[in-house]
CSV table of C-alpha atoms in Angstrom, one decimal:
chain,number,residue,atom,x,y,z
A,848,MET,CA,0.0,0.0,0.0
A,849,GLY,CA,1.1,3.6,-0.6
A,850,ASN,CA,1.5,6.1,2.2
A,851,VAL,CA,-2.1,7.4,1.9
A,852,GLU,CA,-3.6,4.0,1.9
A,853,SER,CA,-1.4,2.9,4.8
A,854,SER,CA,-2.4,5.9,6.8
A,855,CYS,CA,-6.1,5.2,6.2
A,856,TYR,CA,-5.6,1.6,7.3
A,857,GLU,CA,-3.8,2.6,10.4
A,858,ASN,CA,-6.6,5.0,11.3
A,859,HIS,CA,-9.1,2.2,11.0
A,860,LEU,CA,-6.9,-0.1,13.0
A,861,SER,CA,-6.5,2.4,15.8
A,862,ARG,CA,-10.3,2.2,16.5
A,863,PHE,CA,-9.8,-1.2,18.1
A,864,LEU,CA,-8.5,-1.9,21.6
A,865,PRO,CA,-5.5,-4.3,21.9
A,866,GLU,CA,-7.7,-7.3,22.9
A,867,GLU,CA,-10.1,-6.5,19.9
A,868,LYS,CA,-7.1,-6.5,17.5
A,869,THR,CA,-6.0,-9.8,18.8
A,870,ASP,CA,-9.5,-11.3,18.3
A,871,ILE,CA,-9.8,-9.9,14.8
A,872,ASP,CA,-6.3,-11.2,13.9
A,873,GLY,CA,-7.3,-14.7,15.2
A,874,VAL,CA,-10.5,-14.7,13.2
A,875,PHE,CA,-8.8,-13.6,10.0
A,876,ASP,CA,-6.1,-16.3,10.4
A,877,THR,CA,-8.9,-18.9,10.8
A,878,LEU,CA,-10.7,-17.6,7.8
A,879,SER,CA,-7.6,-17.5,5.6
A,880,GLY,CA,-6.4,-20.9,6.6
A,881,LEU,CA,-3.2,-21.5,8.5
A,882,ASP,CA,-2.1,-24.0,6.0
A,883,GLY,CA,-1.5,-21.3,3.4
A,884,SER,CA,-4.3,-22.4,1.1
A,885,GLY,CA,-5.6,-18.9,0.8
A,886,GLY,CA,-3.3,-16.1,-0.3
A,887,VAL,CA,-2.5,-13.3,-2.8
A,888,LYS,CA,0.9,-13.0,-4.3
A,889,THR,CA,2.6,-9.7,-4.0
A,890,GLY,CA,6.0,-9.9,-5.6
A,891,LYS,CA,7.8,-12.9,-4.2
A,892,ALA,CA,5.7,-13.0,-1.0
A,893,THR,CA,2.2,-14.5,-0.5
A,894,ARG,CA,-0.2,-12.6,1.7
A,895,LYS,CA,-3.0,-14.4,3.5
A,896,ALA,CA,-6.4,-13.8,1.9
A,897,VAL,CA,-10.0,-15.0,2.1
A,898,THR,CA,-12.2,-16.3,-0.7
A,899,LEU,CA,-16.0,-16.5,-0.7
A,900,ALA,CA,-15.7,-20.3,-0.3
A,901,MET,CA,-13.6,-19.8,2.8
A,902,LEU,CA,-16.1,-17.4,4.3
A,903,LYS,CA,-18.9,-19.8,3.7
A,904,ALA,CA,-17.0,-22.6,5.2
A,905,HIS,CA,-16.3,-20.5,8.3
A,906,VAL,CA,-19.9,-19.3,8.7
A,907,GLN,CA,-21.5,-22.6,7.9
A,908,GLU,CA,-25.2,-22.7,9.0
A,909,ALA,CA,-25.0,-19.6,11.2
A,910,LEU,CA,-26.2,-17.2,8.4
A,911,PRO,CA,-28.3,-17.7,5.3
A,912,GLU,CA,-26.0,-18.1,2.3
A,913,GLN,CA,-27.2,-14.9,0.6
A,914,MET,CA,-26.2,-12.8,3.7
A,915,THR,CA,-22.7,-14.4,3.7
A,916,VAL,CA,-22.4,-13.3,0.0
A,917,ARG,CA,-23.4,-9.8,1.0
A,918,LEU,CA,-20.8,-9.7,3.7
A,919,TYR,CA,-18.2,-10.9,1.2
A,920,ASN,CA,-19.2,-8.2,-1.3
A,921,GLY,CA,-19.0,-5.6,1.4
A,922,MET,CA,-15.4,-6.6,2.2
A,923,LYS,CA,-14.5,-6.8,-1.4
A,924,SER,CA,-15.7,-3.3,-2.0
A,925,VAL,CA,-13.0,-1.8,0.3
A,926,ASP,CA,-10.5,-0.1,-2.1
A,927,LEU,CA,-6.9,-0.3,-1.0
A,928,THR,CA,-5.1,0.6,-4.2
A,929,GLY,CA,-7.2,3.1,-6.1
A,930,ASN,CA,-8.3,0.4,-8.5
A,931,SER,CA,-11.9,-0.4,-9.1
A,932,PRO,CA,-13.3,-1.9,-5.9
A,933,GLY,CA,-14.0,-5.6,-6.2
A,934,SER,CA,-11.2,-6.1,-8.9
A,935,SER,CA,-9.8,-9.0,-6.8
A,936,GLU,CA,-11.9,-12.1,-5.8
A,937,GLN,CA,-9.9,-12.5,-2.5
A,938,ILE,CA,-10.1,-10.4,0.6
A,939,VAL,CA,-6.8,-9.4,2.2
A,940,LYS,CA,-6.4,-8.5,5.9
A,941,GLU,CA,-6.5,-4.8,5.4
A,942,GLN,CA,-9.8,-5.0,3.6
A,943,PHE,CA,-11.2,-7.3,6.4
A,944,ILE,CA,-10.1,-4.9,9.2
A,945,ILE,CA,-11.4,-1.7,7.4
A,946,PHE,CA,-14.7,-3.5,6.8
A,947,MET,CA,-15.0,-4.4,10.5
A,948,SER,CA,-13.9,-0.9,11.6
A,949,THR,CA,-16.4,0.8,9.2
A,950,LEU,CA,-19.5,-1.2,10.1
A,951,LEU,CA,-18.8,-1.7,13.8
A,952,LYS,CA,-17.2,1.6,14.7
A,953,GLY,CA,-17.6,4.0,11.8
A,954,ASN,CA,-19.9,6.9,11.2
A,955,VAL,CA,-23.1,6.8,9.1
A,956,GLU,CA,-21.3,8.2,6.0
A,957,GLU,CA,-18.7,5.5,6.1
A,958,LYS,CA,-21.2,2.7,6.8
A,959,SER,CA,-23.5,3.7,3.9
A,960,GLY,CA,-20.8,3.2,1.3
A,961,ILE,CA,-20.3,-0.4,2.3
A,962,ILE,CA,-24.0,-1.0,2.8
A,963,MET,CA,-24.5,0.2,-0.8
A,964,ARG,CA,-22.2,-2.6,-2.1
A,965,MET,CA,-23.9,-5.1,0.2
A,966,ILE,CA,-27.2,-4.2,-1.4
A,967,SER,CA,-25.8,-4.4,-4.9
A,968,ASN,CA,-22.2,-5.3,-5.9
A,969,THR,CA,-22.3,-3.1,-9.0
A,970,GLU,CA,-21.3,0.5,-8.9
A,971,GLY,CA,-23.8,3.4,-8.9
A,972,PRO,CA,-27.3,3.8,-7.4
A,973,VAL,CA,-29.4,0.9,-6.2
A,974,LYS,CA,-33.0,0.0,-6.9
A,975,GLY,CA,-35.7,0.1,-4.3
A,976,LYS,CA,-36.5,-3.5,-4.8
A,977,GLN,CA,-32.8,-4.4,-4.0
A,978,ILE,CA,-33.0,-2.3,-0.8
A,979,GLN,CA,-36.2,-4.2,0.2
A,980,GLU,CA,-34.5,-7.6,-0.5
A,981,PHE,CA,-31.5,-6.5,1.6
A,982,THR,CA,-33.6,-5.3,4.5
A,983,GLU,CA,-35.7,-8.5,4.6
A,984,GLY,CA,-32.5,-10.5,4.4
A,985,LEU,CA,-31.0,-8.5,7.2
A,986,ILE,CA,-33.9,-9.2,9.5
A,987,THR,CA,-34.1,-12.9,8.5
A,988,SER,CA,-30.4,-13.2,9.2
A,989,VAL,CA,-30.6,-11.6,12.7
A,990,VAL,CA,-33.4,-14.1,13.8
A,991,HIS,CA,-31.5,-17.0,12.2
A,992,VAL,CA,-28.1,-16.3,13.8
A,993,LEU,CA,-29.5,-15.5,17.2
A,994,SER,CA,-31.5,-18.8,17.1
A,995,CYS,CA,-28.4,-20.7,15.8
A,996,ARG,CA,-26.2,-19.3,18.5
A,997,ASN,CA,-28.9,-19.9,21.2
A,998,LEU,CA,-29.1,-16.2,22.0
A,999,LEU,CA,-32.8,-15.6,21.9
A,1000,ARG,CA,-32.8,-15.5,25.7
A,1001,GLY,CA,-35.7,-17.7,26.5
A,1002,TRP,CA,-37.6,-17.1,23.3
A,1003,ASN,CA,-37.6,-19.6,20.5
A,1004,LEU,CA,-39.2,-20.3,17.1
A,1005,GLU,CA,-41.6,-22.8,18.8
A,1006,ASN,CA,-43.1,-20.5,21.4
A,1007,THR,CA,-43.6,-17.6,19.0
A,1008,GLN,CA,-45.2,-17.2,15.6
A,1009,ASP,CA,-43.5,-18.0,12.3
A,1010,PRO,CA,-41.1,-15.1,11.7
A,1011,ALA,CA,-41.6,-14.9,8.0
A,1012,SER,CA,-44.6,-12.5,8.1
A,1013,GLY,CA,-42.8,-10.5,10.9
A,1014,VAL,CA,-39.8,-10.1,8.7
A,1015,LYS,CA,-41.9,-8.5,5.9
A,1016,VAL,CA,-43.9,-6.2,8.2
A,1017,LEU,CA,-40.7,-5.1,10.0
A,1018,ALA,CA,-38.9,-4.5,6.7
A,1019,SER,CA,-41.9,-2.5,5.5
A,1020,GLN,CA,-41.7,-0.4,8.7
A,1021,LEU,CA,-38.0,0.3,8.4
A,1022,LEU,CA,-38.3,1.1,4.7
A,1023,SER,CA,-41.0,3.6,5.4
A,1024,GLU,CA,-38.2,5.9,6.6
A,1025,LEU,CA,-36.5,5.8,3.1
A,1026,LYS,CA,-37.0,9.2,1.4
A,1027,LEU,CA,-35.6,10.8,-1.8
A,1028,GLU,CA,-33.8,14.1,-1.8
A,1029,ASP,CA,-37.1,15.9,-2.3
A,1030,GLY,CA,-38.5,14.3,0.8
A,1031,LYS,CA,-40.8,12.0,-1.1
A,1032,ASN,CA,-41.5,8.8,0.9
A,1033,LEU,CA,-40.7,5.6,-1.0
A,1034,ALA,CA,-42.9,3.2,1.1
A,1035,GLY,CA,-45.1,0.8,-0.9
A,1036,PRO,CA,-45.2,0.3,-4.6
A,1037,PRO,CA,-43.3,3.5,-5.5
A,1038,LEU,CA,-40.2,2.0,-3.8
A,1039,MET,CA,-39.7,-0.9,-6.2
A,1040,ASP,CA,-38.5,1.1,-9.2
A,1041,ALA,CA,-36.9,4.0,-7.4
A,1042,MET,CA,-33.2,4.6,-7.8
A,1043,CYS,CA,-31.4,5.6,-4.6
A,1044,ASP,CA,-27.9,7.0,-4.4
A,1045,GLN,CA,-25.5,6.9,-1.5
A,1046,SER,CA,-26.8,10.1,0.1
A,1047,THR,CA,-30.3,8.6,0.2
A,1048,ILE,CA,-29.0,5.4,1.9
A,1049,GLU,CA,-26.9,7.5,4.3
A,1050,LYS,CA,-30.0,9.4,5.5
A,1051,TRP,CA,-31.9,6.2,5.8
A,1052,VAL,CA,-29.3,4.5,7.9
A,1053,PHE,CA,-29.1,7.6,10.1
A,1054,GLN,CA,-32.9,7.6,10.6
A,1055,VAL,CA,-33.2,3.8,11.2
A,1056,PRO,CA,-30.7,2.7,13.9
A,1057,GLN,CA,-31.9,-0.9,13.5
A,1058,ILE,CA,-29.9,-1.3,10.3
A,1059,PRO,CA,-26.5,-0.8,11.8
A,1060,ALA,CA,-27.6,-2.6,15.0
A,1061,PHE,CA,-28.6,-5.7,13.0
A,1062,LEU,CA,-25.4,-5.6,10.9
A,1063,ASN,CA,-23.5,-5.5,14.2
A,1064,VAL,CA,-25.2,-8.7,15.4
A,1065,ILE,CA,-24.8,-10.5,12.1
A,1066,ILE,CA,-21.0,-9.7,11.8
A,1067,ARG,CA,-20.1,-10.5,15.4
A,1068,GLN,CA,-22.3,-13.6,15.8
A,1069,GLY,CA,-22.1,-14.8,12.1
A,1070,LEU,CA,-18.3,-14.5,11.9
A,1071,LEU,CA,-17.7,-15.1,15.7
A,1072,VAL,CA,-15.6,-11.9,15.8
A,1073,LEU,CA,-15.7,-9.6,18.9
A,1074,HIS,CA,-18.7,-11.6,19.9
A,1075,SER,CA,-17.7,-12.3,23.5
A,1076,LEU,CA,-16.8,-8.8,24.6
A,1077,PRO,CA,-18.9,-6.9,27.3
A,1078,ASP,CA,-20.1,-4.2,24.9
A,1079,HIS,CA,-21.7,-6.7,22.6
A,1080,ALA,CA,-23.4,-8.6,25.4
A,1081,GLU,CA,-25.0,-5.3,26.5
A,1082,ASP,CA,-26.2,-4.7,23.0
A,1083,LEU,CA,-27.9,-8.1,22.9
A,1084,VAL,CA,-29.6,-7.5,26.2
A,1085,ASN,CA,-31.3,-4.4,24.7
A,1086,LEU,CA,-32.0,-6.0,21.4
A,1087,VAL,CA,-33.8,-9.2,22.6
A,1088,PRO,CA,-35.4,-9.1,26.0
A,1089,LYS,CA,-35.1,-12.0,28.3
A,1090,CYS,CA,-38.3,-14.1,28.3
A,1091,LYS,CA,-39.6,-15.3,31.7
A,1092,GLU,CA,-42.6,-17.1,33.1
A,1093,ILE,CA,-43.5,-19.2,30.1
A,1094,LYS,CA,-44.2,-22.4,32.1
A,1095,GLU,CA,-47.2,-23.7,30.2
A,1096,ARG,CA,-46.2,-26.5,27.9
A,1097,GLY,CA,-47.4,-25.8,24.4
A,1098,PHE,CA,-47.9,-22.0,24.9
A,1099,VAL,CA,-47.3,-20.0,21.7
A,1100,SER,CA,-47.3,-16.2,21.8
A,1101,VAL,CA,-49.3,-14.3,19.2
A,1102,LEU,CA,-46.1,-12.3,18.5
A,1103,ASP,CA,-43.1,-13.3,16.4
A,1104,ILE,CA,-39.4,-12.5,17.0
A,1105,PRO,CA,-39.1,-9.6,14.6
A,1106,SER,CA,-42.1,-7.9,16.2
A,1107,ILE,CA,-40.8,-8.5,19.7
A,1108,ILE,CA,-37.4,-6.9,18.8
A,1109,TYR,CA,-39.1,-3.9,17.3
A,1110,ILE,CA,-41.6,-3.3,20.1
A,1111,ASN,CA,-38.8,-3.7,22.6
A,1112,SER,CA,-36.7,-1.1,20.8
A,1113,GLN,CA,-39.5,1.5,21.4
A,1114,LEU,CA,-39.6,0.9,25.2
A,1115,PRO,CA,-37.6,3.1,27.7
A,1116,SER,CA,-34.1,1.7,27.7
A,1117,GLU,CA,-34.3,0.7,31.4
A,1118,LEU,CA,-37.2,-1.7,30.6
A,1119,GLN,CA,-35.7,-3.4,27.5
A,1120,HIS,CA,-33.9,-6.2,29.3
A,1121,LYS,CA,-36.7,-8.5,30.3
A,1122,TRP,CA,-40.3,-9.5,29.5
A,1123,ARG,CA,-42.3,-11.6,31.9
A,1124,LEU,CA,-45.6,-13.2,30.9
A,1125,LEU,CA,-48.4,-12.0,33.3
A,1126,PHE,CA,-51.5,-13.1,31.5
A,1127,SER,CA,-52.6,-15.1,28.5
A,1128,SER,CA,-56.2,-15.8,27.7
A,1129,ARG,CA,-55.2,-19.2,26.3
A,1130,VAL,CA,-53.5,-20.1,29.5
A,1131,HIS,CA,-55.3,-18.3,32.3
A,1132,GLY,CA,-58.8,-18.3,30.8
A,1133,GLU,CA,-61.1,-15.8,29.0
A,1134,SER,CA,-62.1,-13.7,32.0
A,1135,PHE,CA,-61.9,-10.0,32.7
A,1136,SER,CA,-61.5,-10.7,36.4
A,1137,GLN,CA,-58.6,-13.0,35.6
A,1138,LEU,CA,-57.0,-10.4,33.4
A,1139,CYS,CA,-57.2,-7.8,36.1
A,1140,GLY,CA,-56.0,-10.2,38.8
A,1141,HIS,CA,-52.9,-10.9,36.9
A,1142,ILE,CA,-51.9,-7.4,35.8
A,1143,ILE,CA,-52.7,-5.0,38.7
A,1144,ASN,CA,-49.6,-3.5,40.4
A,1145,LYS,CA,-47.1,-5.5,38.3
A,1146,GLY,CA,-45.3,-2.5,36.9
A,1147,PRO,CA,-45.0,-1.3,33.3
A,1148,CYS,CA,-46.4,-3.8,30.8
A,1149,ILE,CA,-47.3,-4.5,27.2
A,1150,LEU,CA,-50.8,-5.5,26.3
A,1151,VAL,CA,-51.2,-7.5,23.0
A,1152,LEU,CA,-54.6,-8.3,21.4
A,1153,LYS,CA,-55.6,-10.4,18.5
A,1154,ASP,CA,-59.1,-10.1,17.0
A,1155,LEU,CA,-61.0,-12.7,15.1
A,1156,ASP,CA,-60.0,-11.1,11.8
A,1157,GLY,CA,-56.3,-11.8,12.6
A,1158,TYR,CA,-55.3,-8.2,13.3
A,1159,ILE,CA,-52.7,-7.9,16.1
A,1160,PHE,CA,-52.3,-4.7,18.1
A,1161,GLY,CA,-51.9,-3.4,21.6
A,1162,GLY,CA,-50.3,-0.8,23.9
A,1163,PHE,CA,-47.5,-0.1,26.3
A,1164,ALA,CA,-48.6,0.9,29.8
A,1165,SER,CA,-45.8,2.9,31.4
A,1166,GLN,CA,-47.1,2.4,35.0
A,1167,SER,CA,-48.8,-0.3,37.0
A,1168,TRP,CA,-52.4,-0.8,36.2
A,1169,ASP,CA,-54.8,0.2,39.1
A,1170,VAL,CA,-58.6,-0.1,39.3
A,1171,LYS,CA,-60.0,3.4,39.6
A,1172,PRO,CA,-62.4,5.7,37.7
A,1173,GLN,CA,-59.6,8.2,36.7
A,1174,PHE,CA,-57.2,8.0,33.8
A,1175,GLN,CA,-53.7,7.0,34.7
A,1176,GLY,CA,-50.2,6.6,33.1
A,1177,ASP,CA,-47.9,9.2,31.5
A,1178,ASN,CA,-46.6,10.3,28.1
A,1179,ARG,CA,-44.3,7.3,27.8
A,1180,CYS,CA,-47.3,5.1,27.0
A,1181,PHE,CA,-48.0,4.3,23.3
A,1182,LEU,CA,-50.3,2.2,21.1
A,1183,PHE,CA,-49.0,-0.1,18.4
A,1184,SER,CA,-50.1,-2.4,15.6
A,1185,VAL,CA,-48.3,-5.6,14.6
A,1186,SER,CA,-50.4,-7.1,11.9
A,1187,PRO,CA,-51.2,-6.4,9.1
A,1188,SER,CA,-48.7,-3.5,9.6
A,1189,LEU,CA,-46.1,-2.7,12.3
A,1190,MET,CA,-46.4,0.8,13.6
A,1191,VAL,CA,-46.0,2.6,17.0
A,1192,HIS,CA,-48.2,5.6,17.9
A,1193,THR,CA,-46.9,7.9,20.7
A,1194,ASP,CA,-48.3,10.7,22.8
A,1195,THR,CA,-49.7,13.8,21.0
A,1196,GLY,CA,-49.9,16.0,24.1
A,1197,TYR,CA,-53.5,16.7,23.4
A,1198,ASN,CA,-54.8,15.0,26.6
A,1199,ASP,CA,-53.6,12.7,29.4
A,1200,HIS,CA,-56.0,9.8,28.7
A,1201,TYR,CA,-53.2,7.3,28.6
A,1202,MET,CA,-54.6,4.4,30.6
A,1203,TYR,CA,-57.9,3.5,32.1
A,1204,LEU,CA,-59.1,0.5,34.1
A,1205,ASN,CA,-62.4,0.2,36.0
A,1206,HIS,CA,-64.6,-2.6,37.2
A,1207,GLY,CA,-67.9,-3.0,39.0
A,1208,GLN,CA,-69.3,0.6,38.5
A,1209,GLN,CA,-72.7,1.4,37.2
A,1210,THR,CA,-72.4,5.0,36.0
A,1211,ILE,CA,-69.0,4.9,34.1
A,1212,PRO,CA,-67.6,2.4,31.6
A,1213,ASN,CA,-66.2,-0.8,33.0
A,1214,GLY,CA,-63.2,-2.2,31.2
A,1215,LEU,CA,-59.6,-1.4,30.1
A,1216,GLY,CA,-58.8,1.4,27.7
A,1217,MET,CA,-56.0,3.4,26.3
A,1218,GLY,CA,-56.3,6.7,24.6
A,1219,GLY,CA,-59.2,8.8,23.4
A,1220,GLN,CA,-62.2,9.1,25.8
A,1221,HIS,CA,-65.1,7.1,27.2
A,1222,ASP,CA,-66.9,5.1,24.5
A,1223,TYR,CA,-64.3,6.3,22.0
A,1224,PHE,CA,-61.0,4.7,23.1
A,1225,GLY,CA,-58.1,4.1,20.8
A,1226,LEU,CA,-58.1,0.6,22.4
A,1227,TRP,CA,-60.8,-0.8,24.6
A,1228,ILE,CA,-61.5,-4.2,26.2
A,1229,ASP,CA,-65.0,-4.4,27.7
A,1230,SER,CA,-65.4,-6.0,31.2
A,1231,ASN,CA,-68.0,-8.2,29.4
A,1232,TYR,CA,-65.0,-10.2,28.2
A,1233,GLY,CA,-64.6,-10.9,24.5
A,1234,LYS,CA,-65.7,-7.6,23.1
A,1235,GLY,CA,-63.8,-4.4,22.4
A,1236,HIS,CA,-63.5,-1.4,20.2
A,1237,SER,CA,-60.9,0.9,18.5
A,1238,ARG,CA,-62.9,4.0,17.7
A,1239,ALA,CA,-60.3,6.3,16.4
A,1240,LYS,CA,-61.7,7.9,13.2
A,1241,PRO,CA,-59.9,9.7,11.9
A,1242,ARG,CA,-57.3,9.5,14.7
A,1243,CYS,CA,-57.1,8.8,18.4
A,1244,THR,CA,-56.7,12.2,20.2
A,1245,THR,CA,-54.2,10.8,22.7
A,1246,TYR,CA,-51.9,8.8,20.4
A,1247,ASN,CA,-52.8,9.9,16.9
A,1248,SER,CA,-53.3,6.2,16.1
A,1249,PRO,CA,-55.8,5.0,13.4
A,1250,GLN,CA,-58.3,2.3,14.0
A,1251,LEU,CA,-56.1,-0.7,15.1
A,1252,SER,CA,-58.6,-3.5,14.7
A,1253,ALA,CA,-60.1,-4.8,11.5
A,1254,ASN,CA,-63.5,-3.5,12.5
A,1255,GLU,CA,-64.3,-0.6,14.8
A,1256,ASN,CA,-66.1,-3.1,17.2
A,1257,PHE,CA,-64.1,-6.3,17.4
A,1258,THR,CA,-64.3,-9.7,19.0
A,1259,LEU,CA,-61.2,-11.0,20.8
A,1260,ASP,CA,-59.4,-14.1,19.8
A,1261,ALA,CA,-56.5,-13.8,22.3
A,1262,ILE,CA,-54.9,-11.4,24.9
A,1263,GLU,CA,-51.4,-11.5,26.3
A,1264,VAL,CA,-49.9,-9.1,28.8
A,1265,TRP,CA,-46.1,-8.9,29.4
A,1266,ALA,CA,-44.5,-7.1,32.3
A,1267,VAL,CA,-41.4,-5.3,31.1
A,1268,GLY,CA,-38.3,-4.6,33.2
A,1269,ASP,CA,-37.9,-5.6,36.8
A,1270,LEU,CA,-40.8,-6.5,39.1
A,1271,PRO,CA,-41.7,-3.5,41.3
A,1272,LYS,CA,-40.9,-3.9,45.0
A,1273,SER,CA,-44.5,-3.2,45.9
A,1274,ALA,CA,-45.8,-6.1,43.9
A,1275,GLY,CA,-45.0,-8.7,46.6
A,1276,ILE,CA,-47.4,-6.9,48.9
A,1277,LYS,CA,-50.1,-5.5,46.8
A,1278,ALA,CA,-50.4,-8.4,44.4
A,1279,GLN,CA,-52.0,-10.3,47.2
A,1280,LYS,CA,-55.0,-8.0,47.0
A,1281,SER,CA,-58.2,-8.9,45.2
A,1282,ILE,CA,-59.5,-6.5,42.5
A,1283,LEU,CA,-62.5,-6.0,44.8
A,1284,ASP,CA,-60.2,-4.6,47.5
A,1285,ALA,CA,-60.2,-1.5,45.4
A,1286,ASP,CA,-64.0,-1.2,45.9
A,1287,PRO,CA,-64.9,-1.5,49.6
A,1288,GLU,CA,-68.6,-0.8,48.9
A,1289,ALA,CA,-68.8,-3.9,46.6
A,1290,HIS,CA,-67.0,-5.9,49.3
A,1291,ALA,CA,-69.5,-4.8,51.9
A,1292,LEU,CA,-72.5,-5.6,49.7
A,1293,LEU,CA,-71.1,-9.1,49.1
A,1294,GLU,CA,-70.7,-9.7,52.9
A,1295,MET,CA,-74.2,-8.4,53.6
A,1296,THR,CA,-75.7,-10.9,51.2
A,1297,GLY,CA,-73.5,-13.7,52.6
A,1298,LYS,CA,-71.7,-14.3,49.3
A,1299,SER,CA,-67.9,-15.0,49.1
A,1300,ARG,CA,-65.6,-13.0,46.9
A,1301,GLN,CA,-64.8,-15.1,43.8
A,1302,SER,CA,-61.8,-13.0,43.0
A,1303,ASP,CA,-60.1,-14.1,46.2
A,1304,GLY,CA,-59.2,-17.3,44.3
A,1305,LEU,CA,-57.2,-15.1,41.9
A,1306,ARG,CA,-54.6,-14.2,44.6
A,1307,GLU,CA,-51.2,-15.5,43.6
A,1308,GLN,CA,-47.9,-15.9,45.3
A,1309,VAL,CA,-45.3,-13.6,43.8
A,1310,GLU,CA,-42.2,-15.4,42.8
A,1311,ASP,CA,-38.7,-14.1,43.3
A,1312,ASP,CA,-37.6,-12.0,40.3
A,1313,ASP,CA,-34.2,-13.5,39.8
A,1314,ASP,CA,-32.5,-14.0,36.5
């Protein structure tokens, strides 16, 4: 290499700590073959080099083959000599290190250049259809490699939905941020034939942090490089929450892995490390009292509904649910849809009608709601279990969400509630209360008539929240 190229390489190399350099050197030696089978002749000497076949042999089943080819094209695009990138079919160590430095530690401008060549290995702008294929392949590869390396943290492909549909809806969501220079959105059919240059890709990668985050996981876990360092372990904790309390054999969530990853990314960072199943209508029964008994005073949680038309949607409650006639929660709450499209709808500031839960009253609505107002909630589950509504035409005032269900009035197929983050300290005490404890008058009436409180049977022992 000349002085300029050598200086560029040294700058990239300096981004890595000594232990990181040692790890990268070891992986490259493994890739290139210590027997000297891989190499590029430079004068009389032979430098170690990596071919596509060697990369595939190293990765094996950890990544889909197409993603391995994209990684190889990204490495090959690193220009060391001033010649046309990709002129050699072998990757030398400098290219390997610059590729790692760029995608793992570089800025958005640097990353976008290599991502362009991973999308298409030909020079110039890339087509929208190629970007879509790359994005879907990226999400597929993340799920694949995390499953292969046993890093789904309690989730698996058996206790969640088939990820194929989740891959497409998450890709569609990420691609909705892709815009041309004039600000025109390229989501949907207009995306397919659009031509996007590097500046467009650069803005997209800047707007969508999932793209570099997914590449980080694929490189580290797919190639087993820098994968055991503390910073990567922390990244994985925030990417995939630990799944707890799935004890029922045969339980299958209504969510898929891509949707879980995306919803988790929208939560406050301190809540992203753990999900705990509180309630499933398929496990605990189709009862509003059972629902309340399992979710009251359990801290922030995610409510997921599926209607009989197959639409999946829900909301994030930022505070513990409590039975009372007033609205509760704060502006961290949001509503979301998972199917047929993946979207998150956040606070508008118009009102504070974030969360509502009431039961056993005659003059005000009884049920669970989020956003909007009485009888016009963005999401509503009636205390007469099985019915609900999403009356948000044109938009919910609290979250600016559209109608989330297939029909304004819907019939429930399933409900799941997941506590997120650590169990609140107060849960061990207050979780022993019945939902009727919140209504002394109802309690007194039951005692006067000589009837027992059926909800007493819903009291549960709170387990230790250890990892």
